[in-house]
XYZ file of C-alpha atoms in Angstrom:
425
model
C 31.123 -107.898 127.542
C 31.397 -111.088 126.650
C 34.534 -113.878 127.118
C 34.735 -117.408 125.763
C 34.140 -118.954 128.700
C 30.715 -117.359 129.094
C 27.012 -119.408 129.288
C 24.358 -117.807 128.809
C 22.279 -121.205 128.078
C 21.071 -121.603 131.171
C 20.086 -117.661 132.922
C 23.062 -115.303 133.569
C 26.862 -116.056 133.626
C 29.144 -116.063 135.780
C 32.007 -113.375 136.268
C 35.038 -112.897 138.120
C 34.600 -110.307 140.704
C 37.575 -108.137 139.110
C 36.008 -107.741 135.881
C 33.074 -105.494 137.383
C 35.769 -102.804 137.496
C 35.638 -102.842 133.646
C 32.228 -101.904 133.534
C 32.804 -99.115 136.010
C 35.311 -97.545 133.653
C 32.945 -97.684 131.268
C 30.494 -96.179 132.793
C 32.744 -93.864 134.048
C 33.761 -92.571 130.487
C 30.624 -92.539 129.302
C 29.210 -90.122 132.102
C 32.423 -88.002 131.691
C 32.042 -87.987 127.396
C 28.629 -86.708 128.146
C 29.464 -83.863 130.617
C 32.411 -82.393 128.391
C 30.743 -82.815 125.013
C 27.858 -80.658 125.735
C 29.588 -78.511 128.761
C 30.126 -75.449 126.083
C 26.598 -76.265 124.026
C 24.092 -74.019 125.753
C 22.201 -73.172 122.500
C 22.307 -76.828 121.489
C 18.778 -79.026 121.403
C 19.784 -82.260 119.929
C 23.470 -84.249 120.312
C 23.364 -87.494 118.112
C 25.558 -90.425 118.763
C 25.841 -94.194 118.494
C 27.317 -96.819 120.998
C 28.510 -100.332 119.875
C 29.272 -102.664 121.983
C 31.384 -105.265 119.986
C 31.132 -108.013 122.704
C 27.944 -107.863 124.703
C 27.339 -110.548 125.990
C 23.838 -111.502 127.807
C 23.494 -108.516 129.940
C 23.048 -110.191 133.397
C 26.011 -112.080 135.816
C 26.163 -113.551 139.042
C 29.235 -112.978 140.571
C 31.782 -115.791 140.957
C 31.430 -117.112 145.157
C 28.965 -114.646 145.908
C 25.864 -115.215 143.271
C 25.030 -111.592 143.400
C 23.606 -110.054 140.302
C 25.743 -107.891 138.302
C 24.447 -105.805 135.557
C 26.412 -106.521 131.724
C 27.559 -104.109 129.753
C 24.226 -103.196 127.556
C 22.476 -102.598 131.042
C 24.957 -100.716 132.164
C 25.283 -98.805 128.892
C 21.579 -97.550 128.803
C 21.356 -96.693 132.275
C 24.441 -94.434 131.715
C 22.799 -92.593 129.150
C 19.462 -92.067 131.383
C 21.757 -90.902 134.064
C 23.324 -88.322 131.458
C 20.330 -87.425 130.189
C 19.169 -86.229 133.160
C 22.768 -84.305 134.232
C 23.553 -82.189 130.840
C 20.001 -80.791 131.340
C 20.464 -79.865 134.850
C 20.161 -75.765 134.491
C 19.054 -75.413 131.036
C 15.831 -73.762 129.872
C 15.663 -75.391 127.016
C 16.454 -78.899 126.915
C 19.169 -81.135 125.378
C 17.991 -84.303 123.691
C 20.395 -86.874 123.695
C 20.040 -89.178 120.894
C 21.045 -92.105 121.032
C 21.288 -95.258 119.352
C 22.652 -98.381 120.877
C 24.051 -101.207 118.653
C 24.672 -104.574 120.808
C 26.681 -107.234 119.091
C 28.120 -111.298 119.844
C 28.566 -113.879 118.055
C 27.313 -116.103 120.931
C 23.724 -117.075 119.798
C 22.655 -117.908 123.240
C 23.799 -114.238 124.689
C 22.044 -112.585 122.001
C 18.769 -114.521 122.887
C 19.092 -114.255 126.402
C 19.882 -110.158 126.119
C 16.591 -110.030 123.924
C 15.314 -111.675 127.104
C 16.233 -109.426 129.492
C 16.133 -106.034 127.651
C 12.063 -106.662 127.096
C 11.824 -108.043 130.573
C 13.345 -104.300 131.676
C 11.083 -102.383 129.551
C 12.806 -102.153 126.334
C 11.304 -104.298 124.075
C 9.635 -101.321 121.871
C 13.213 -100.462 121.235
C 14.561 -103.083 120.184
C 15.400 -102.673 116.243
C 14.672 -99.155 116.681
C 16.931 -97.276 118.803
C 18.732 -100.831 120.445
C 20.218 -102.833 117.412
C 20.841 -106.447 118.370
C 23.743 -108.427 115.963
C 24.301 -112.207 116.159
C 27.631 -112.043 114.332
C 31.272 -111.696 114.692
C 32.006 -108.009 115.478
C 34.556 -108.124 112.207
C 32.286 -109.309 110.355
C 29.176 -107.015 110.901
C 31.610 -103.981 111.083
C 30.621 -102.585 107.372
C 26.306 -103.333 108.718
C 27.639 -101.250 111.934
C 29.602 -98.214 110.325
C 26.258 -98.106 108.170
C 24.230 -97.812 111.210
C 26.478 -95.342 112.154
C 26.222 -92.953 109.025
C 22.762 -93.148 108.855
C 22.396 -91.906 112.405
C 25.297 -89.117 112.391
C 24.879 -88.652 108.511
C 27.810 -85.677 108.804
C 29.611 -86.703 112.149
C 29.855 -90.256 111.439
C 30.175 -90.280 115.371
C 29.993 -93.187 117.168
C 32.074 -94.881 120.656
C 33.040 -98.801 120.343
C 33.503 -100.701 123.024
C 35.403 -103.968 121.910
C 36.190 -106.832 125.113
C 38.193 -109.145 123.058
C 39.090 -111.980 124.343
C 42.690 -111.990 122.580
C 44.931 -110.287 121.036
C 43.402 -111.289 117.817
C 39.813 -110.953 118.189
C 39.352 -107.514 115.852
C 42.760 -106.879 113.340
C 43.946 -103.554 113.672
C 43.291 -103.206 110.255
C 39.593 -103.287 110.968
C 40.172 -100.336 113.559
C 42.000 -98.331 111.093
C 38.772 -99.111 108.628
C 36.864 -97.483 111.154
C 38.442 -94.212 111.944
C 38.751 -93.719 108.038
C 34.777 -93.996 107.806
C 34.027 -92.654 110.724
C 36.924 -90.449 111.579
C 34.901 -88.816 114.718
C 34.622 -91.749 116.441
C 36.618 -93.668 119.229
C 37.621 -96.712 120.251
C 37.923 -98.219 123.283
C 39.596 -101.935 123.955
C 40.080 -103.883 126.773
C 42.435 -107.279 126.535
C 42.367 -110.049 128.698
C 45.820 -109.612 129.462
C 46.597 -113.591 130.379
C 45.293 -114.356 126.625
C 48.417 -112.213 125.426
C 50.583 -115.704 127.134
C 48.240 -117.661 123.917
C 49.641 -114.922 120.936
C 52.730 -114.173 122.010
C 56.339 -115.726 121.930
C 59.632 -115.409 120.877
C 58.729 -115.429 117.003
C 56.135 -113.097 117.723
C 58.129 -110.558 119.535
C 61.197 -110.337 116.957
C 58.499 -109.858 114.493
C 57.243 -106.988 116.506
C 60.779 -105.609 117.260
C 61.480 -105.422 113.847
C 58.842 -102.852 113.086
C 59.477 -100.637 116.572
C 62.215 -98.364 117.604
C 63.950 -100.673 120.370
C 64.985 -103.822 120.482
C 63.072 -106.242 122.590
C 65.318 -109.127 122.482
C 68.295 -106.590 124.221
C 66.047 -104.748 126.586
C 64.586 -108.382 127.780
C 68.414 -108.827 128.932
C 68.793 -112.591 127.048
C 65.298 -113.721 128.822
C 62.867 -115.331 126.414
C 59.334 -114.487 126.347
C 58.241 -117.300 128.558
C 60.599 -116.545 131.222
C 59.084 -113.430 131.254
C 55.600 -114.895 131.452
C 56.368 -115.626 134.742
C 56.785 -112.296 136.011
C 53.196 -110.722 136.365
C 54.943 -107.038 136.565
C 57.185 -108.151 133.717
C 54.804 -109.537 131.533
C 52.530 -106.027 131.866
C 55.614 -103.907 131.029
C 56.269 -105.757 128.307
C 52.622 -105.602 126.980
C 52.543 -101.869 127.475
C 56.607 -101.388 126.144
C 55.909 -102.987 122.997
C 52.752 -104.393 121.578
C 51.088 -101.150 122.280
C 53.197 -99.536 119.740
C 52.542 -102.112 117.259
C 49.114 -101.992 118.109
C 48.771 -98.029 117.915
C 50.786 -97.458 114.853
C 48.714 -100.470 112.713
C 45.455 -98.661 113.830
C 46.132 -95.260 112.336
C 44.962 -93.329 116.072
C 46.775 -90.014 116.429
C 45.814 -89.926 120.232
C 46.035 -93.202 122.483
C 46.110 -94.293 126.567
C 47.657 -97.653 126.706
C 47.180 -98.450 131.226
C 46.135 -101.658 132.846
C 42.844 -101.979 134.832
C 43.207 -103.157 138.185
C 40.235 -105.078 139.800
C 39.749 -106.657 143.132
C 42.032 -109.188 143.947
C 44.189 -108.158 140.969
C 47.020 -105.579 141.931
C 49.094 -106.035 138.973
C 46.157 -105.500 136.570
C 43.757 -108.094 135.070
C 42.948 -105.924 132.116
C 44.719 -103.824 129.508
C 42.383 -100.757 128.499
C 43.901 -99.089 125.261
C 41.553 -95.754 124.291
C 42.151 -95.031 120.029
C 41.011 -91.671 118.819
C 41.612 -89.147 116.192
C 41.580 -85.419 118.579
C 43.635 -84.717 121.725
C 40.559 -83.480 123.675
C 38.869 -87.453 123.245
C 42.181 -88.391 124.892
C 42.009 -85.570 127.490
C 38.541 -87.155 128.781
C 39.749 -90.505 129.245
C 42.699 -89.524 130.977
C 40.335 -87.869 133.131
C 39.086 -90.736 134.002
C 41.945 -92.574 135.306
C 42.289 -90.450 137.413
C 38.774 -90.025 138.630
C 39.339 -94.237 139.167
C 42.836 -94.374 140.197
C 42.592 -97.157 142.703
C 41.894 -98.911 139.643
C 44.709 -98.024 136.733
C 47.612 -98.557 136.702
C 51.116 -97.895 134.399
C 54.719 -99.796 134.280
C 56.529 -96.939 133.942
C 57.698 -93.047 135.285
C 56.024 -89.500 135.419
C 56.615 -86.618 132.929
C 56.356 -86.106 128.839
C 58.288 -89.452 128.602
C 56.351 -92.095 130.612
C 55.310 -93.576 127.078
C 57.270 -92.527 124.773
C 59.105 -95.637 122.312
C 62.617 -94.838 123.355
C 61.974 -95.150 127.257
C 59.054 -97.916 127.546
C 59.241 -100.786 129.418
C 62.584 -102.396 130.614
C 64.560 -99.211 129.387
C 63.133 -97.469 132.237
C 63.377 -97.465 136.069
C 60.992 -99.206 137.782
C 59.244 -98.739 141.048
C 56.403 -101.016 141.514
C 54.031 -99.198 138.673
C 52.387 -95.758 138.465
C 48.935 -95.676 139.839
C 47.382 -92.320 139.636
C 47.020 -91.544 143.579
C 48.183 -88.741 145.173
C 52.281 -89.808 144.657
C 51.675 -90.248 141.017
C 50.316 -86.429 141.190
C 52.607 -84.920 142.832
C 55.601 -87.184 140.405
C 54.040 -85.988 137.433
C 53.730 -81.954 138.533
C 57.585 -81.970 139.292
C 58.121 -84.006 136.142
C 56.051 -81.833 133.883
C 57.022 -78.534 135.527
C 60.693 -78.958 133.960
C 59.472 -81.228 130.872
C 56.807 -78.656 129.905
C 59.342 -75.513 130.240
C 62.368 -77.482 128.374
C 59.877 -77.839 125.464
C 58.520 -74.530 125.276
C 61.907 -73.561 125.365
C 63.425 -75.615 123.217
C 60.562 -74.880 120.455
C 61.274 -71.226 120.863
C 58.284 -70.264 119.076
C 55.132 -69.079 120.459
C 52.284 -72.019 120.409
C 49.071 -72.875 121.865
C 48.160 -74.339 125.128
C 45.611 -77.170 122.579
C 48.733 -77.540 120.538
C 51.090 -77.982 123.151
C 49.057 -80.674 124.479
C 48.083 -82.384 121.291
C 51.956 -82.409 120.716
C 53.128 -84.304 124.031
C 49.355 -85.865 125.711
C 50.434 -89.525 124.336
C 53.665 -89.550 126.105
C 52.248 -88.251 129.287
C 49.917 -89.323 131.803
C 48.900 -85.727 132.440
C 45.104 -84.197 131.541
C 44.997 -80.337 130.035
C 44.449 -78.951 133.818
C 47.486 -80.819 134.979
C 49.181 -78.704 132.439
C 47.423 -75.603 133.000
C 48.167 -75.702 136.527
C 51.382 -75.977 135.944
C 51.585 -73.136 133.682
C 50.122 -71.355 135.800
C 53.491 -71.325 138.349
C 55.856 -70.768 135.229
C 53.788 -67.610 134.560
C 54.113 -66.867 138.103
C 57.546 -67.744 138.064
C 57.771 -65.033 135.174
C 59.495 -67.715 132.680
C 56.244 -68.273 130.398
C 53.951 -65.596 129.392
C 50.012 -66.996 128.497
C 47.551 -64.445 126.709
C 44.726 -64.767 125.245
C 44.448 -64.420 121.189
C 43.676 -60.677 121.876
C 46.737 -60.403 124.167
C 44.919 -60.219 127.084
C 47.196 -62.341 130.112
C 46.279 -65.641 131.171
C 47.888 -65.550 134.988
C 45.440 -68.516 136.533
C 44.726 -72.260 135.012
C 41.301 -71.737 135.778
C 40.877 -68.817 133.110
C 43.407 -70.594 130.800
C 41.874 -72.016 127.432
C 43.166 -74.394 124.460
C 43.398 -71.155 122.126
C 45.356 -68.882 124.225
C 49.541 -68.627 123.516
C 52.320 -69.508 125.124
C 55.627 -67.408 124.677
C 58.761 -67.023 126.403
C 58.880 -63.919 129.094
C 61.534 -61.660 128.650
C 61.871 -61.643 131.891
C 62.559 -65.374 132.623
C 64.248 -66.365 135.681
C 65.485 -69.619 134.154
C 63.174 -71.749 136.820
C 65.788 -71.277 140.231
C 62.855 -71.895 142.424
C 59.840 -73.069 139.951
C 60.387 -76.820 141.868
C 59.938 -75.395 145.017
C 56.334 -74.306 144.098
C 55.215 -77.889 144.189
């Protein structure tokens, strides 16, 4: 994925040790998207899709004081789909083609020419304007050739994954986002921000712009410091980034379902990268949640546990701080006791039966938690006789691992108004 400061003129660039933890996230998503979207499709033959990669780069690095090879994003892209390919058909009599099409864009000439290089080098030259789409252009400006790829691939679905490594804050307008999940509304978007180029875009003009538009006021929370004071701070500067401009940045891109956590990669504890995933269905959020935890040495969040770790009125310096949430083991067991009350308040407080999908959908983007986080903890309010769970034919739900997104959640009759639910944790 490519950065300013790349050369591909003369063989592969170089890259920062710490940015190779990018491309295992995306790897990692992509091997998860796989496994859920075709876990229930046993019947299913054929699952069509597209990837775009906004900022490819040249597909080969050497890694900064070491000079080892590291694959690019492209690379890394296609052998993720051979390694899925192979997975979703383990057990299946007949088998599942995946089809997909790969679109590979920069508007460095000299990365496009050297990918061409390498991709027919590695075998896939015969693919190359077939299934592998290569773009010498700026990502915003190619996006109406790339949403046409798109449709013509998933003619109904219009589904497609972009990955977008912008360099700064500026690099694709959210407008052109929201473009894309009103043409291809199955799709999702995944960004990843440089997050020392934020110190080029923003300052004090730039932030009362931004507190104008969003529920708290920046210049009060900041306590009287100005932006470059707080530029200074590397755990300051993050929980800023993640307290403010993500709500800017959300709410101009029309997503109903976002995760807005820093990537932390070797040699960079505070977080060299800020991963924000857009979508349009709670169950696209659900996966990459998954995966932060799956790679929690390598997230991490400026904030608490429970329903309200992201929500507008508690973000940032309006909340205590203890060094950043990193989804290990401590961040688990924060976020069970957290959602344990947080989920029964709610329930309660909605005093209406609902959904376990529709409970989620209605609290995932303030919440680190995935749907078995909340299942499991369901599970001990059943036990604790406060909740009941059945299934749409009444049947009871007593165990998360039986639990599903249709079945309802009610208020026993028998509740015991949680006296010991805290000490089932």
């Amino acid at each position: 994925m490519a950065k300013k400061h790349y050369d591909w003129a003369n063989g592969p660039a170089e890259l920062d040790a710490h940015s190779l933890t990018k491309h295992d996230v995306l790897v990692g998503y992509l091997c998860r998207y796989f496994e859920q979207r075709t876990l229930n499709a046993r019947g299913r033959e054929l699952f069509r899709i597209t990837l775009v990669d906004g900022f490819c780069g040249g597909g080969l690095y050497t890694v900064r004081g070491t000079g080892k090879e590291a694959l690019g994003s492209p690379l890394r892209m296609l052998n993720a789909v051979e390694e899925a390919k192979v997975r979703v058909n383990i057990g299946r009599t007949k088998p599942l083609n995946l089809d997909v099409k790969f679109i590979f864009i920069d508007k460095d000439k000299s990365a496009i020419a050297f990918l061409t290089r390498v991709l027919i080098n590695r075998g896939y030259g015969a693919a190359i304007g077939t299934s592998i789409h290569l773009i010498h252009e700026e990502f915003s400006v190619s996006s109406p050739a790339v949403m046409n790829l798109v449709k013509n691939h998933t003619p109904r679905a219009g589904k497609a994954l972009f990955f977008l490594d912008q360099y700064g804050y500026k690099d694709v307008p959210a407008p052109l986002i929201q473009s894309i999940f009103a043409t291809l509304p199955h799709s999702e978007v995944v960004l990843t921000f440089h997050v020392s180029s934020f110190a080029t875009y923003t300052n004090d003009e730039f932030t009362d712009h931004v507190s104008s538009k969003l529920a708290i006021d920046i210049r009060s929370a900041l306590g009287g410091r100005s932006i470059e004071e707080l530029k200074n701070n590397d755990a300051d500067w993050r929980r800023l980034i993640q307290g403010a401009l993500y709500q800017a940045l959300v709410k101009n891109c029309g997503a109903r379902f976002f995760t807005p956590f820093f990537i932390r990669g070797e040699g960079s504890g505070h977080g060299e990268y800020w991963l924000v995933h857009l979508s349009q269905h709670h169950r696209a959020q659900d996966v990459m949640k998954q995966v932060h935890w799956q790679h929690q040495n390598h997230f991490i969040h400026y904030g608490g546990a429970g329903l309200d770790m992201l929500a507008p009125h508690t973000m940032g310096f309006r909340q205590e701080f203890t060094g950043g949430f990193q989804f290990d083991d401590v961040a688990l067991n924060q976020s069970n006791k957290a959602l344990l009350q947080q989920l029964a308040d709610h329930i309660f407080a909605k005093n209406q039966p609902t959904t376990i999908g529709d409970l989620y959908a209605s609290t995932c983007n303030t919440s680190p938690a995935t749907t078995s986080m909340y299942k499991d903890v369901l599970e001990i309010l059943v036990g604790e006789r406060d909740l009941l769970v059945t299934s749409s034919e009444g049947k009871p739900k007593n165990y998360a691992r039986y639990m599903s997104d249709t079945d309802i959640i009610e208020r026993s009759r028998q509740t015991s108004l949680f006296p010991s639910s805290f000490e089932a944790i």
